[in-house]
Coordinates of N, CA, C and O in Angstrom, one line a residue:
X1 N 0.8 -1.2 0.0 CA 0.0 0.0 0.0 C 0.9 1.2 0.0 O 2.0 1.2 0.4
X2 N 0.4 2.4 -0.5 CA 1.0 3.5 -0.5 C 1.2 4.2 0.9 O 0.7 3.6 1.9
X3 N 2.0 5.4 1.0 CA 2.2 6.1 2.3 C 1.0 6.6 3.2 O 0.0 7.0 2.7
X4 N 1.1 6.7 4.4 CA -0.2 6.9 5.3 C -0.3 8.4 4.9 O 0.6 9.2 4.7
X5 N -1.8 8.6 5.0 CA -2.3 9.6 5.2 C -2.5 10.2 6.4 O -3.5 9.8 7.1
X6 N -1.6 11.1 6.7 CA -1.6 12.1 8.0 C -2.9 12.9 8.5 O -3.5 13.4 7.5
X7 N -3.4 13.1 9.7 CA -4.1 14.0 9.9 C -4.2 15.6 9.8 O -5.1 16.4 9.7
X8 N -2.7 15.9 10.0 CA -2.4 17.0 9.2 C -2.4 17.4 7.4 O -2.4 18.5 6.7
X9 N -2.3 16.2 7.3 CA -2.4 16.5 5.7 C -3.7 16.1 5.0 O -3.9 15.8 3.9
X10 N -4.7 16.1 5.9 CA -6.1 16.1 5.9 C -6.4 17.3 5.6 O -6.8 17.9 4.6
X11 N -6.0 17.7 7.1 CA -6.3 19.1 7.4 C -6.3 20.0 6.1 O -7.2 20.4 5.4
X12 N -5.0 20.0 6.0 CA -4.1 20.7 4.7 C -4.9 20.7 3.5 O -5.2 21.8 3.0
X13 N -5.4 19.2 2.8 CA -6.3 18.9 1.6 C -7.6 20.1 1.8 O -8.0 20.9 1.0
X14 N -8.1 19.9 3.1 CA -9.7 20.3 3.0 C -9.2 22.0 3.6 O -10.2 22.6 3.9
X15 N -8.4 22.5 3.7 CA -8.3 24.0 4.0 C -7.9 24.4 2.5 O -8.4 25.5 2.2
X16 N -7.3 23.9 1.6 CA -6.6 24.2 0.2 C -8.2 23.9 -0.8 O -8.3 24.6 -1.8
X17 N -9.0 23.2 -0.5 CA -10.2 23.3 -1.1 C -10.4 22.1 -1.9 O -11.4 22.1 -2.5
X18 N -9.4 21.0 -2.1 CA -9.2 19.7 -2.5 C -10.0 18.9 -1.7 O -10.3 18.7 -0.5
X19 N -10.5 18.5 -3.3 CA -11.7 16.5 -2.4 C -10.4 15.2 -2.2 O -9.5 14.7 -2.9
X20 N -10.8 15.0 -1.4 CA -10.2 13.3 -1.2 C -11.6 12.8 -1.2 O -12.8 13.2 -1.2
X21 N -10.8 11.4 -1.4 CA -11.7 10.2 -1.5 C -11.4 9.5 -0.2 O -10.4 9.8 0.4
X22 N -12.2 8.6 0.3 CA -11.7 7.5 1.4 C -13.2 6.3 1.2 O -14.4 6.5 0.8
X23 N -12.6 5.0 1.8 CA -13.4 3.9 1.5 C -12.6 2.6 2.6 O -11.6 1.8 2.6
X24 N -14.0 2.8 3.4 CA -13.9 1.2 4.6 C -14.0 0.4 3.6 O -15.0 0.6 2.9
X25 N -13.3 -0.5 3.3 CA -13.1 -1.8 2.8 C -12.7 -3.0 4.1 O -11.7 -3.0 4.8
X26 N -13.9 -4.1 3.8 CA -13.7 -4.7 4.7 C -13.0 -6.3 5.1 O -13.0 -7.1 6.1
X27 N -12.3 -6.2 3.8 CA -11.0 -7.0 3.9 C -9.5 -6.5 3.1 O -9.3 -5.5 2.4
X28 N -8.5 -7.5 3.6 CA -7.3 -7.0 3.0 C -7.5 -6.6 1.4 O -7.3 -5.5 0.8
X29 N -8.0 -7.6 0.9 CA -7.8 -7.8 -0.4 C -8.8 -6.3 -1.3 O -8.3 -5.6 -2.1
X30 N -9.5 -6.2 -0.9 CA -10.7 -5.2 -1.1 C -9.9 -3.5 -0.9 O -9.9 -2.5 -1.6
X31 N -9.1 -3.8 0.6 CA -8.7 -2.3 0.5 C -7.5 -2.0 -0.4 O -7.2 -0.9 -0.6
X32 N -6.6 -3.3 -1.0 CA -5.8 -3.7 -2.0 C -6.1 -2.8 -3.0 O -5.4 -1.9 -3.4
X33 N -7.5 -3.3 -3.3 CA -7.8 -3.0 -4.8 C -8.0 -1.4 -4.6 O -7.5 -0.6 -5.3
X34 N -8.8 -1.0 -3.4 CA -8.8 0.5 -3.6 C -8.0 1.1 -3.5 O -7.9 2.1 -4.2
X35 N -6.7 0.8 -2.5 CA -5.5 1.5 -2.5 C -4.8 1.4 -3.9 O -4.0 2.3 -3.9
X36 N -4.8 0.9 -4.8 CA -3.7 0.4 -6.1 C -4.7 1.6 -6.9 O -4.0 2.5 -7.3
X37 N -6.1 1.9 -7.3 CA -7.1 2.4 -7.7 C -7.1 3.9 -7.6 O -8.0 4.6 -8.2
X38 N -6.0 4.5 -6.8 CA -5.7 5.7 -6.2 C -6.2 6.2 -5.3 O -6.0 7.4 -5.0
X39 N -7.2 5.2 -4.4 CA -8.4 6.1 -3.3 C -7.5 6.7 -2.4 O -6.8 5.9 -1.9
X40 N -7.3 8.5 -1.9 CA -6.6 9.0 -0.9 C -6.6 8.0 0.5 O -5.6 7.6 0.9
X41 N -8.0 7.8 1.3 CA -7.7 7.0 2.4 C -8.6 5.6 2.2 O -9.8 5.4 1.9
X42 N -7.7 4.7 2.5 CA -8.8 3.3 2.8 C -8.5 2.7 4.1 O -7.3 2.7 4.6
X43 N -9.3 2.2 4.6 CA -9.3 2.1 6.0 C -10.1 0.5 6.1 O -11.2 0.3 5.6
X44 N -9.4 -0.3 6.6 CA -9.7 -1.9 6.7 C -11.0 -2.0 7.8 O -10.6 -1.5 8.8
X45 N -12.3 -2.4 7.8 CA -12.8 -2.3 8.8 C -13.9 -3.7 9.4 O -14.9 -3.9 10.1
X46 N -13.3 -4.3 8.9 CA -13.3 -5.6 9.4 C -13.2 -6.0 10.7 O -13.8 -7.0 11.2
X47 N -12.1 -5.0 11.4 CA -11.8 -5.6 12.5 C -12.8 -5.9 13.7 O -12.6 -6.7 14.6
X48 N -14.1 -5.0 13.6 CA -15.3 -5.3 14.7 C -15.8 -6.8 14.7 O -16.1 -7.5 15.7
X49 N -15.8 -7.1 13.4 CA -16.3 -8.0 13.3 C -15.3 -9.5 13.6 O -15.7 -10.4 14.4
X50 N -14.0 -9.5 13.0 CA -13.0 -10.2 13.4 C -12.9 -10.2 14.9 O -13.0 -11.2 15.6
X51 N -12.7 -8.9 15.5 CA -12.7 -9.1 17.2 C -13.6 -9.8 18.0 O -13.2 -10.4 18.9
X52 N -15.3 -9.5 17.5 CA -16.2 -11.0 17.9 C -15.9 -12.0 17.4 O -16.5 -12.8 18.1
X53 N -15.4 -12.6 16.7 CA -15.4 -14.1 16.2 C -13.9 -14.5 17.2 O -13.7 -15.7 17.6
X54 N -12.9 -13.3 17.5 CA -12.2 -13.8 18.3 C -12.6 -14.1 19.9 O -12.1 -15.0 20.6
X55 N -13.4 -13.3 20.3 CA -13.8 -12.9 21.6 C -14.7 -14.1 21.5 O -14.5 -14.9 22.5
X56 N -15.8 -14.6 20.6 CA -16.4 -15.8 20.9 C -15.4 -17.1 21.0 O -15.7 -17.8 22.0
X57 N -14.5 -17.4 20.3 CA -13.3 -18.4 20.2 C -13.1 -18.8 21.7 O -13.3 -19.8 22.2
X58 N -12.3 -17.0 22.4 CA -11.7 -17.1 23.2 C -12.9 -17.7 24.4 O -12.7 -18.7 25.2
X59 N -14.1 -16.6 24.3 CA -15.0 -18.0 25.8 C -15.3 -19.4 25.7 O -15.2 -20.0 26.7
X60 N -15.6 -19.9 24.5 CA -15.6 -21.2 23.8 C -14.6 -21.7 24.7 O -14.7 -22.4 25.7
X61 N -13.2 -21.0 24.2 CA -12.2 -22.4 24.6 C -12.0 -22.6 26.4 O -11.5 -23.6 27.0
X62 N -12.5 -20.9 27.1 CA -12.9 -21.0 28.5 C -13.8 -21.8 29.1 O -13.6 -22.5 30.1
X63 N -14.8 -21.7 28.3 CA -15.9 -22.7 28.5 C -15.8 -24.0 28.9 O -16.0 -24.5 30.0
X64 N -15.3 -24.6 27.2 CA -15.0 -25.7 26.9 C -14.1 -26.3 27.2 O -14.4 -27.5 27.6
X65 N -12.9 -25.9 27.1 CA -12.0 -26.6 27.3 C -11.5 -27.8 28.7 O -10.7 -28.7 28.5
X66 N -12.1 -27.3 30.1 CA -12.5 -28.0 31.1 C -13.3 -29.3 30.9 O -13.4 -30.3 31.7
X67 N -13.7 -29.2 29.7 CA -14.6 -30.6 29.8 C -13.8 -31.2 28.0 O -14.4 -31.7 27.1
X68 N -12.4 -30.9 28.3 CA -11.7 -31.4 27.0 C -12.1 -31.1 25.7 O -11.6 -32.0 25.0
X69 N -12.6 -30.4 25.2 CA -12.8 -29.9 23.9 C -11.7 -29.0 23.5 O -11.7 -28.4 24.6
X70 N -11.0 -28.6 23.1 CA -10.0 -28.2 22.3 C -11.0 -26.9 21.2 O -11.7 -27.1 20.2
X71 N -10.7 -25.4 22.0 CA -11.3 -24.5 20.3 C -10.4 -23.6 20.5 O -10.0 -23.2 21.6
X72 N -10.2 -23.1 19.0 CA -8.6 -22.9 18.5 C -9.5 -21.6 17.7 O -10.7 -21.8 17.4
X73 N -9.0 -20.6 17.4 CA -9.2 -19.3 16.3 C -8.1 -19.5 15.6 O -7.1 -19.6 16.3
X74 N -7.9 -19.5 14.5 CA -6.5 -19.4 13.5 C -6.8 -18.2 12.3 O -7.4 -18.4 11.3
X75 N -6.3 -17.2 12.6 CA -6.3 -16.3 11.4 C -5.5 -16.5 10.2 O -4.4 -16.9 10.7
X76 N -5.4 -16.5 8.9 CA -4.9 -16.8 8.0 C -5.0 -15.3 7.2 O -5.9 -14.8 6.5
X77 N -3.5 -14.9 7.7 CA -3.7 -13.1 6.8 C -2.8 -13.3 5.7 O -1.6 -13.5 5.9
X78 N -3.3 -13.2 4.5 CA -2.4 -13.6 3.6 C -3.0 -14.3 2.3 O -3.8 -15.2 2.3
X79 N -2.3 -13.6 1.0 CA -3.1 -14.4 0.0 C -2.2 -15.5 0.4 O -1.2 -15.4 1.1
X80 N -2.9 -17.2 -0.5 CA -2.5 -18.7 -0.4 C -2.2 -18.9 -1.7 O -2.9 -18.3 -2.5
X81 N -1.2 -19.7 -2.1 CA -0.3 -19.8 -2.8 C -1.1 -20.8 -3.9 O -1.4 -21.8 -3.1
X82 N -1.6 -21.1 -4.8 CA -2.6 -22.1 -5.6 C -2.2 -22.2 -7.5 O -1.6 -21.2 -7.9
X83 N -2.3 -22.7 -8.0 CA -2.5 -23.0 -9.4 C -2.7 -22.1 -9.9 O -2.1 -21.9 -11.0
X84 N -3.6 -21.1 -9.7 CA -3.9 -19.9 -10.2 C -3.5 -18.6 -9.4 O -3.9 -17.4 -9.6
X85 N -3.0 -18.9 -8.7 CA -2.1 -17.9 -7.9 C -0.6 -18.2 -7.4 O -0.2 -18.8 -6.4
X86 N -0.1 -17.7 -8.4 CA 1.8 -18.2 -8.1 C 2.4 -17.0 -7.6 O 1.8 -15.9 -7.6
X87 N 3.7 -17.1 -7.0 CA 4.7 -16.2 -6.3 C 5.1 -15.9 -7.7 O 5.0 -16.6 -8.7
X88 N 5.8 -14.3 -7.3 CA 6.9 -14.3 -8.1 C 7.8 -14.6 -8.0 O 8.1 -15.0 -6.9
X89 N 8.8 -14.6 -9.3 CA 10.6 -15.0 -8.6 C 11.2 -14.2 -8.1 O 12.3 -14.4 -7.7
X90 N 10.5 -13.0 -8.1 CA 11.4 -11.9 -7.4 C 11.0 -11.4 -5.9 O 11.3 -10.3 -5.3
X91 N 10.2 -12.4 -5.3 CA 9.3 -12.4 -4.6 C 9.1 -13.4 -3.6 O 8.0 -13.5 -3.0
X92 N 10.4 -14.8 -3.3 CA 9.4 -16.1 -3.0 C 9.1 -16.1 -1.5 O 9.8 -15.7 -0.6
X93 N 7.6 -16.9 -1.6 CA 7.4 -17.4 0.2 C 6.3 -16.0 0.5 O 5.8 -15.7 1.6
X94 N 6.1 -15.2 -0.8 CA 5.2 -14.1 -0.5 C 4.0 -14.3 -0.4 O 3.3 -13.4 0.0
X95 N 3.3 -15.6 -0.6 CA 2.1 -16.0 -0.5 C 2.5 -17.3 0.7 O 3.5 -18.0 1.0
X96 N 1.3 -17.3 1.1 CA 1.1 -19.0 2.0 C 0.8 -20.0 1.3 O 0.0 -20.2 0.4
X97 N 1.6 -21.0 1.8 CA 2.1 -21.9 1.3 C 0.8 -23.4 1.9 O 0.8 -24.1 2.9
X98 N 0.0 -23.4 0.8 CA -1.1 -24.3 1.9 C -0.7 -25.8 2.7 O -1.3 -26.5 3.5
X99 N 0.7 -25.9 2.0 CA 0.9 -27.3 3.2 C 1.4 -26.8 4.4 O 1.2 -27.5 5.4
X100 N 2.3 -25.5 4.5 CA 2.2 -25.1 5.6 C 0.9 -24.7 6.3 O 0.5 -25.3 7.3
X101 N 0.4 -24.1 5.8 CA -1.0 -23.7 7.1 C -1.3 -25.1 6.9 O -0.8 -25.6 7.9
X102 N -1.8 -26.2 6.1 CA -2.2 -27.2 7.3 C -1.4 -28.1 7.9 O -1.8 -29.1 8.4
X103 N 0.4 -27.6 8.0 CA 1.1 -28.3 9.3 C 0.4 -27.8 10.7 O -0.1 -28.3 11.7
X104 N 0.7 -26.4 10.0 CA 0.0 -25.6 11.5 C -1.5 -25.9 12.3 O -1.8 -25.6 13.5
X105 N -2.4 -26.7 11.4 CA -3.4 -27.2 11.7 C -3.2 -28.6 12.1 O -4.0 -29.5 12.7
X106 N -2.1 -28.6 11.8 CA -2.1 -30.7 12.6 C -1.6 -30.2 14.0 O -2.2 -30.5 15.0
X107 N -0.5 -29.3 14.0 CA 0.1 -29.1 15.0 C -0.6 -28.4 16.3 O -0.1 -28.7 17.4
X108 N -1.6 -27.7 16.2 CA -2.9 -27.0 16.6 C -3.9 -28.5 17.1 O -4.5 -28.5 18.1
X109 N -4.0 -29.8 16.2 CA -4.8 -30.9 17.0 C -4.1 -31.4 17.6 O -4.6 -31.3 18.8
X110 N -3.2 -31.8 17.6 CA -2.3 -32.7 18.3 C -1.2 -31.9 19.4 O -0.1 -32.3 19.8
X111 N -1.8 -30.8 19.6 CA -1.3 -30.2 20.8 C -1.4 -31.4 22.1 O -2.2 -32.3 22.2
X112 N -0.4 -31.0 22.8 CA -0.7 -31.9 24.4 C -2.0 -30.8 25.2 O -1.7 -29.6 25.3
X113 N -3.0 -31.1 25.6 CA -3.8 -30.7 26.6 C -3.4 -29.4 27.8 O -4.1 -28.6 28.4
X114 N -2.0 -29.6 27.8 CA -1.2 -29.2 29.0 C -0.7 -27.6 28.6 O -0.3 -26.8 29.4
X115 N -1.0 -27.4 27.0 CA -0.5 -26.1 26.3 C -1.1 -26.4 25.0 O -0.6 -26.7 23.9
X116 N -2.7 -26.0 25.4 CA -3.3 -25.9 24.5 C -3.6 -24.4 23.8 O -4.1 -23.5 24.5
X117 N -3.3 -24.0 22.6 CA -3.0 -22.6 21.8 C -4.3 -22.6 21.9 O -4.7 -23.8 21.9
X118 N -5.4 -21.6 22.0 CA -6.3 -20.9 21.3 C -6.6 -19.8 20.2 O -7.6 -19.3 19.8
X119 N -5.4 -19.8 20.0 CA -5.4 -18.6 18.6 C -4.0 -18.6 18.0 O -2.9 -18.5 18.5
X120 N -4.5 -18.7 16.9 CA -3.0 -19.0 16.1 C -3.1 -18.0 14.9 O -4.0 -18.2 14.1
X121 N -2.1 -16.8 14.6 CA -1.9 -16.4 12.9 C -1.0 -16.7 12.3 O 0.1 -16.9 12.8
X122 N -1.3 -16.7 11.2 CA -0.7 -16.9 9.7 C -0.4 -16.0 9.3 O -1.2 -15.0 9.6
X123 N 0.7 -15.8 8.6 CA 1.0 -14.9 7.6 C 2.3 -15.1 6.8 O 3.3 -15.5 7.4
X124 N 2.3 -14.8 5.3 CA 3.9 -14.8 5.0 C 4.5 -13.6 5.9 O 3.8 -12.8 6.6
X125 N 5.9 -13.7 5.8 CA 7.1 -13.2 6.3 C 7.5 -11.6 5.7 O 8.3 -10.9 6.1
X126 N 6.4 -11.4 4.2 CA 6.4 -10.3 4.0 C 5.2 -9.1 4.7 O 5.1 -8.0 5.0
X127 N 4.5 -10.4 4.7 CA 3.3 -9.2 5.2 C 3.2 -8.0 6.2 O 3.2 -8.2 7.5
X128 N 2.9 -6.7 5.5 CA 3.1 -5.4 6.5 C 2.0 -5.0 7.9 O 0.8 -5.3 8.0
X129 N 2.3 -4.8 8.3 CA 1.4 -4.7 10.0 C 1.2 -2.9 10.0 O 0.7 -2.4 10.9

């Protein structure tokens, strides 16, 4: 994605008499496309929703877990690597590699009881935070 948009240089746009654009897009891939598309701000906003599905995970495995059930949240942030989606060469390991995410899913059942993970992410090694 391009450089952040400052709140001072908000400021600046709308005192100079310039429109921006801006657009909640509610996944990576979506605010991808608006950011490459030229939109001044895009803002990911997904996260409300991702935070309940974590927050349910996390009482689930409170709940549950005492009576041996095992529940796990695994985020997978990251395009996956497929037949119709290849790395570049100038680029490798920039996508997820699907036999890795499902090591990490064996490794996630076959935890011991004693150090059971309830949330696990994914991501290539490139991906920006």
């Amino acid at each position: 994605m391009t450089d952040k948009v400052t709140i001072p240089a908000l400021l600046q746009t709308k005192r100079d008499g310039r429109k921006s654009v801006g657009v909640v897009a509610w996944d990576y891939q979506i605010a991808r496309i608006a950011d490459r598309a030229g939109v001044d701000i895009v803002s990911v906003g997904d996260s409300v929703g991702k935070f309940a599905l974590r927050g349910l995970a996390q009482s689930m495995a409170r709940e549950l877990s005492p009576q041996g059930i095992h529940v796990a949240h695994v985020v997978i942030d990251g395009g996956i690597k497929s037949a119709r989606r290849a790395e570049t060469a100038d680029n490798p390991d920039s996508l997820l590699d699907p036999d890795a995410i499902a090591e990490s899913y064996m490794h996630l059942i076959h935890q011991p009881r004693s150090a059971w993970a309830w949330e696990i992410e994914l991501r290539p090694w490139v991906e920006k935070f």
